[in-house]
Amino acid sequence: MAKTYQLLLVLMILVPVSSEEDTKNFYIVYLGDGPSSKGAAVRKHLSLLSSVKASEHDAKESMVYSYTKSFNAFAAKLSKDEAQMLKELDEVASVFPNRYHKLHTTKSWDFIGFPQTVERNLRLERDIIVGLLDTGITPQSDSFKDDGFGPPPHKWKGTCHHFRNFTGCNRKLVGAKYFKLDGNPDPADILSPIDVDGHGTHTSSTLAGNLVPNANLYGLANGTARGAVPSARIATYKVCWASSGCADMDILAAMDDATSDGVDVISISIGGVTGDFVTDSISVGAFHALKKGIITVASCGNDGPSLGSVSNYSPWLLTVAATGTDRQFRSAVKLGNGKSYSGIGINTFGSKEKLYPIVSGADVAINAESKELARFCYDNTLDPAKVKGRLVYCLLGEFGAESVVKGTGGVGIVLESEQFLDTALIYMAPATMVNMTVGEAVDKYIHSTRSPSAVIYKSHEVKVSAPFVASFSSRGPNAGSQHVLKPDIAAPGVDILAAYTLMNSLTGLKGDTQHSKFTLMSGTSMATPHVAGVAAYVKSFHPTWTPAAIKSAIMTTAKPMSRRVDKDAEFAYGAGQLNPTGAINPGLIYDMDEMTYIQFLCHEGYSGPSIAHLIGKKSVNCSLLLPGFGYDALNYPSMQLNVINSKRQTVGVFKRRVTNVGPPSVYNATIKAPKGVEITVIPNSLVFTRSLQKRCFKVVVKAKPAASTAFTMLSASLVWKSTHHTVRSPIVIYGLQD
Ligand SMILES: *[C@@H]1O[C@H](CO)[C@@H](O)[C@H](O)[C@H]1NC(C)=O
Ligand SMILES: *[C@@H]1O[C@H](CO)[C@@H](O)[C@H](O)[C@H]1NC(C)=O
Ligand SMILES: *[C@@H]1O[C@H](CO)[C@@H](O)[C@H](O)[C@H]1NC(C)=O
Ligand SMILES: *[C@@H]1O[C@H](CO)[C@@H](O)[C@H](O)[C@H]1NC(C)=O
Ligand SMILES: *[C@@H]1O[C@H](CO)[C@@H](O)[C@H](O)[C@H]1NC(C)=O
């Protein structure tokens, strides 16, 4: 498996769904009240567990975690019956099975208008602590040196210890912990916060890495690597493992710790299993973090471009899509007939003008039955005698085909693909990925001459038009709620250069001997720390802002993207491309507190008891909260109307309240709406005479019945404009026309 694809796709393999035959599985049990003293909570957890187990000894053996800091819960190994018995206890609010998530991988900062010289509030930036839940970190990387750093701020309560293969923390990397209690050690895993994969090192350095000049990958992408907030501190919480992916119960433990350790921002490039708002561990952990004023930024997933693939869709998460920048890595293939074609990919192998014989995988199968599979150069399908010393032309089947060809004695490959032609993969042998037109030309050439030959050149950078949403980036609509637009925001996530580990090869593939302190990776995983870094940057100017306020500032200042470039429009890019310098000065914010989200959950039809654990109560009486809601029961910075019945007009009334965080101003509303949609704003002018003044307004969206019977998705927007600020909210109208 190629590393980039490990991020994009192959990590799915790492997700063992808890096996059905297992009589005992891990469960997370939420109690019906908030955290009390640690000792009392732990005793309570044990006594509850003992009540369904044969003995207290049994209970102790099966206990995995007691969560006692930001919420009151425990994780334990239980049978289905035991889980059911616990569920029926008065003290227990809810019981969920533990599941496993997967990981979603410098010039990007300059590309989005965030130069090294940007205005900073260093006094506060130095006190910002960012927490990452990931594969760990490489403490010896230049990106995490602490030259010039003072001691961590007093609010920091986290820890770092001596761990295996871990050189230790410093004033930059202030905390490191690992979470793995499911007891399935894999030889590839080291029980320590050390990053043996590279993913966590990469995301951490994008978020808050130091400035490191002359960073490059075998000379490619040479420049200064840096994070969004180079003066901020990093706390690493390793929750993802080669053996098991990322377990719910470990994620919850890490978020409980991060929340009480004193981080300001949590960045999570993990997804995979999609649960609902109240059972998904990332969603639940983020809610508890939110109550302490901590914003959680999460990746939307790499399951695009299919619609409805977005994950991490809770309204209290800031959900990030990935875009490409104007730099692409290409490597050309030249055929013996002199024709040259451009393909995409990162090929560090310097090729002289030496031509190698080239064959088609389909023609060099090891036997007749393998011929079909050999077209894709699958493992054990190629005849070593016919591949030795040659280049092979293959169709894209599984990632890592170059490793198969190389292992069979071949030189390299020309890969033909219909997909992923916007993202450069790193190869462990000379390789390039071409589109079908070029692939067919190569195939034709191979079959039109007695001794076909070719050469693949080392990659070079080219300029392309950007931004565009990466094909792999997951798309809306939101499977969790028809009322909330997801993803929220788009940020660079294609071919991002950042720090890496020397403990892994560049691709992780068998036979790969390439190592580098910096590497290029792609994925919504890489986009997420860009946004988390900007959230930290905003917080360094506005330390008292709530998570919702920071999110609003980031969304309403985003650079609008184009439906003409990305046909899935807001379902691909949300509010648009991240705009860091705009985000510190949004003019108005759409603020919310935790109770707004509870009201939203009631409005969505969640029962009172099923959401109680979010606020540490036995139950919530939704009927006390329901009256007087608008269409979505939120004060969200974007709006989404679902058209259910196309025969009649659909109307949605969105109620919103904005807070003035700029100077006294008058804001006027500007509406953009497509044909068939009528939008009015009442009132359409807002006057603010002082700072922090709040004003309410209504947005009435009327969608006419559509002629078409297909899936429709229309883009509109509301912009509040004053002389100094532009506050933009996308409005999406979508539905299946019947
Ligand atoms: C981890 O440390 C142990 C003991 O010092 C050493 O033997 C081992 O090679 C290290 N592992 C890696 C992957 O570097
Ligand atoms: C990277 O750029 C720097 C400064 O422009 C230069 O000195 C250095 O040699 C370059 N490194 C590589 C590997 O190209
Ligand atoms: C295929 O790739 C070649 C070389 O990059 C390019 O010129 C051509 O336009 C592409 N064709 C299609 C259909 O994308
Ligand atoms: C919830 O509140 C309503 C309205 O006050 C009340 O009638 C109802 O009994 C309450 N339900 C519960 C379960 O307390
Ligand atoms: C807002 O609208 C009012 C009335 O139409 C107009 O006088 C004012 O100049 C507008 N302000 C801005 C900032 O566009």
PDB file of N, CA and C in Angstrom, residues 15 24 57 95 100 192 351 354 438 450 489 491 519 523 589 661 674 695 712:
ATOM      1  N   VAL A  15      -9.535  -1.616   9.911  1.00  0.00           N
ATOM      2  CA  VAL A  15     -10.699  -1.441  10.769  1.00  0.00           C
ATOM      3  C   VAL A  15     -11.415  -2.749  11.006  1.00  0.00           C
ATOM      4  N   LYS A  24     -17.557 -11.478  24.551  1.00  0.00           N
ATOM      5  CA  LYS A  24     -17.364 -10.230  25.299  1.00  0.00           C
ATOM      6  C   LYS A  24     -16.782  -9.160  24.380  1.00  0.00           C
ATOM      7  N   HIS A  57     -13.577  -8.966  41.700  1.00  0.00           N
ATOM      8  CA  HIS A  57     -12.358  -9.296  40.960  1.00  0.00           C
ATOM      9  C   HIS A  57     -12.641  -9.306  39.454  1.00  0.00           C
ATOM     10  N   VAL A  95     -25.493   3.125  27.143  1.00  0.00           N
ATOM     11  CA  VAL A  95     -24.425   2.137  26.939  1.00  0.00           C
ATOM     12  C   VAL A  95     -24.205   1.977  25.443  1.00  0.00           C
ATOM     13  N   TYR A 100     -14.180   0.940  16.014  1.00  0.00           N
ATOM     14  CA  TYR A 100     -12.855   1.377  15.604  1.00  0.00           C
ATOM     15  C   TYR A 100     -12.941   2.336  14.428  1.00  0.00           C
ATOM     16  N   SER A 192       3.877   3.535  23.039  1.00  0.00           N
ATOM     17  CA  SER A 192       4.529   4.797  23.381  1.00  0.00           C
ATOM     18  C   SER A 192       3.957   5.846  22.437  1.00  0.00           C
ATOM     19  N   SER A 351      15.909   9.665 -13.468  1.00  0.00           N
ATOM     20  CA  SER A 351      16.102   8.790 -14.615  1.00  0.00           C
ATOM     21  C   SER A 351      16.979   9.511 -15.614  1.00  0.00           C
ATOM     22  N   LYS A 354      18.011   6.731 -20.156  1.00  0.00           N
ATOM     23  CA  LYS A 354      18.018   5.308 -20.475  1.00  0.00           C
ATOM     24  C   LYS A 354      16.594   4.765 -20.705  1.00  0.00           C
ATOM     25  N   VAL A 438      -4.061   8.658 -22.418  1.00  0.00           N
ATOM     26  CA  VAL A 438      -2.627   8.391 -22.503  1.00  0.00           C
ATOM     27  C   VAL A 438      -2.371   6.893 -22.365  1.00  0.00           C
ATOM     28  N   ARG A 450       8.113  -3.848 -32.538  1.00  0.00           N
ATOM     29  CA  ARG A 450       8.745  -5.106 -32.147  1.00  0.00           C
ATOM     30  C   ARG A 450       9.375  -5.000 -30.766  1.00  0.00           C
ATOM     31  N   ILE A 489     -16.039  23.767   5.840  1.00  0.00           N
ATOM     32  CA  ILE A 489     -14.972  24.625   5.314  1.00  0.00           C
ATOM     33  C   ILE A 489     -14.011  23.757   4.505  1.00  0.00           C
ATOM     34  N   ALA A 491      -9.890  23.441   3.006  1.00  0.00           N
ATOM     35  CA  ALA A 491      -8.527  23.923   3.230  1.00  0.00           C
ATOM     36  C   ALA A 491      -7.567  23.011   2.470  1.00  0.00           C
ATOM     37  N   THR A 519       7.874  14.997   4.120  1.00  0.00           N
ATOM     38  CA  THR A 519       7.293  14.326   2.970  1.00  0.00           C
ATOM     39  C   THR A 519       6.003  15.018   2.537  1.00  0.00           C
ATOM     40  N   GLY A 523      -4.787  14.268   1.830  1.00  0.00           N
ATOM     41  CA  GLY A 523      -5.942  13.722   2.526  1.00  0.00           C
ATOM     42  C   GLY A 523      -6.672  14.832   3.262  1.00  0.00           C
ATOM     43  N   ILE A 589     -20.467  37.666  14.433  1.00  0.00           N
ATOM     44  CA  ILE A 589     -20.371  36.219  14.652  1.00  0.00           C
ATOM     45  C   ILE A 589     -21.732  35.624  15.000  1.00  0.00           C
ATOM     46  N   VAL A 661     -18.766  42.081  16.601  1.00  0.00           N
ATOM     47  CA  VAL A 661     -17.421  42.029  17.201  1.00  0.00           C
ATOM     48  C   VAL A 661     -16.494  43.031  16.514  1.00  0.00           C
ATOM     49  N   PRO A 674     -30.702  31.329  -6.834  1.00  0.00           N
ATOM     50  CA  PRO A 674     -30.898  30.842  -8.202  1.00  0.00           C
ATOM     51  C   PRO A 674     -32.378  30.883  -8.585  1.00  0.00           C
ATOM     52  N   ARG A 695     -28.154  41.224  17.404  1.00  0.00           N
ATOM     53  CA  ARG A 695     -29.335  41.537  16.587  1.00  0.00           C
ATOM     54  C   ARG A 695     -29.881  40.241  15.998  1.00  0.00           C
ATOM     55  N   THR A 712     -31.557  17.363  -6.857  1.00  0.00           N
ATOM     56  CA  THR A 712     -31.209  18.753  -7.111  1.00  0.00           C
ATOM     57  C   THR A 712     -30.459  19.312  -5.925  1.00  0.00           C
TER      58      THR A 712
END
